[in-house]
Structures are given as C-alpha cells and as structure tokens.
Amino acid sequence: MKIAIGSDHAGFSLKVILKNYLEEKGIQVNDFGTFTEESVDYPDFAHPVAESVEKKEVDFGIIMCGTGNGINIAANKHKGIRAALCWNSDIAILSRQHNDANILTLPARFISKEEAIKCVESFIKTLFEGGRHYGRVKKISDF
Ligand code: RB5
C-alpha cells in the first residue's frame, strides 16, 4: 500500500506521528510537506496530495490542518477526490463504507494522536460497500 500525506503547519506534528506509524507498518508514504512549523497555506499541501490520489500514484491520501476544514475543502475541489473529515474511527469506517472516501482528513488541533491513529487504521482497512452507496457516490462525480 502507498499513501500520500500532507499538512499545513498546524498539522505538521501529527503528520510526523502518522508518517512514522505507517512506515513502521511497512506502508510507503509519499510526504508532500509541510516540513516545519513555519506558517504556510493549507491549499499548497492539499492540491499535490489530491493530484497524487487522482493519478492513482497512491492508494489513499491523508491530510490535516488545524480544524481539518480548510485542507478538506481544498482537496474536494478535485473532481476525482472524496475527502472525508473524520474525528473518530466510526466516522472513518463509514467514510469508506458509504462514501468511498479516498482521502482521510483529520482536525489536528482537535484530535488526540491515539484517536488519529485509530482513524488511519480504520480508514485504510475498510472497503467500500457499493450497493445502494454506489449510485449515491456516482451522483457526486457525475455533477
Ligand atoms: C491555521 O492557523 C489554520 O487556519 C488552519 O490550519 C486550518 O484550521 C484552516 O482550516
């Protein structure tokens, strides 16, 4: 499995934790930055992660900013992207089962590192259910 990861300064420390966690599991992580806690603009990191997911260079993306909202809104401008803002593992599971989310977005300033790891674990192992959800997701991409 390959994952693209990105954050702004508010998500930087959580990004380091999640990158280390994934690499320890043998998962390849393509890190699109940011690489310090210096103030930056979250769209600059949302777009390269979203493009990498759209091009199918990776299986999933993981992005984070302070609230998760800014970086999530930016990623969802991409036609092939379904980025889901998740704050617990049940929501992360449902984002895969029902929405076929391909990017997990986390609110770095409002989630513990333990809960963030649970979200990542749940997100990457859960399959899309298809069925009635297939048509709903298609109505998103058809628009
Ligand atoms: C940065 O201060 C903060 O605005 C950003 O991380 C994010 O929360 C925006 O949605």
Coordinates of N, CA, C and O and ligand atoms in Angstrom, one line a residue, residues 8-11 42 65-71 109, ligand 1:
D8 N -0.6 21.4 6.7 CA 0.0 22.7 7.0 C 0.8 22.7 8.3 O 1.0 21.6 8.9
H9 N 1.2 23.9 8.8 CA 2.0 24.0 10.0 C 1.2 23.4 11.2 O 1.8 22.8 12.1
A10 N -0.1 23.6 11.2 CA -0.9 23.2 12.4 C -1.0 21.7 12.4 O -1.2 21.1 13.5
G11 N -0.8 21.0 11.3 CA -0.9 19.6 11.2 C 0.5 18.9 11.2 O 0.5 17.7 11.2
Y42 N -2.6 26.1 3.7 CA -3.0 24.7 3.6 C -3.4 24.2 2.1 O -3.1 23.1 1.8
C65 N -5.0 19.8 8.8 CA -4.7 21.2 9.2 C -5.3 21.4 10.6 O -5.7 20.4 11.2
G66 N -5.4 22.6 11.1 CA -5.9 22.8 12.4 C -7.2 22.2 12.7 O -7.4 21.3 13.5
T67 N -8.2 22.7 11.9 CA -9.6 22.1 12.1 C -9.8 21.0 11.1 O -10.8 20.3 11.3
G68 N -9.0 20.8 10.1 CA -9.3 19.9 9.0 C -10.2 20.5 7.9 O -10.2 20.0 6.8
N69 N -10.9 21.6 8.2 CA -11.8 22.1 7.2 C -11.1 22.7 6.0 O -11.5 22.4 4.8
G70 N -10.2 23.6 6.2 CA -9.6 24.3 5.1 C -8.9 23.3 4.1 O -9.2 23.4 2.9
I71 N -8.2 22.4 4.6 CA -7.4 21.5 3.7 C -8.4 20.5 3.0 O -8.2 20.1 1.9
R109 N -5.7 20.0 15.5 CA -5.8 20.7 16.8 C -6.9 20.2 17.7 O -7.1 20.7 18.8
Ligands
RB5_1 C1 -4.1 27.7 10.6 O1 -3.9 28.6 11.6 C2 -5.5 27.2 10.4 O2 -6.3 28.2 10.0 C3 -5.5 26.0 9.5 O3 -4.7 25.0 10.0 C4 -6.9 25.4 9.4 O4 -7.5 25.1 10.6 C5 -7.8 26.0 8.4 O5 -8.9 25.5 8.1

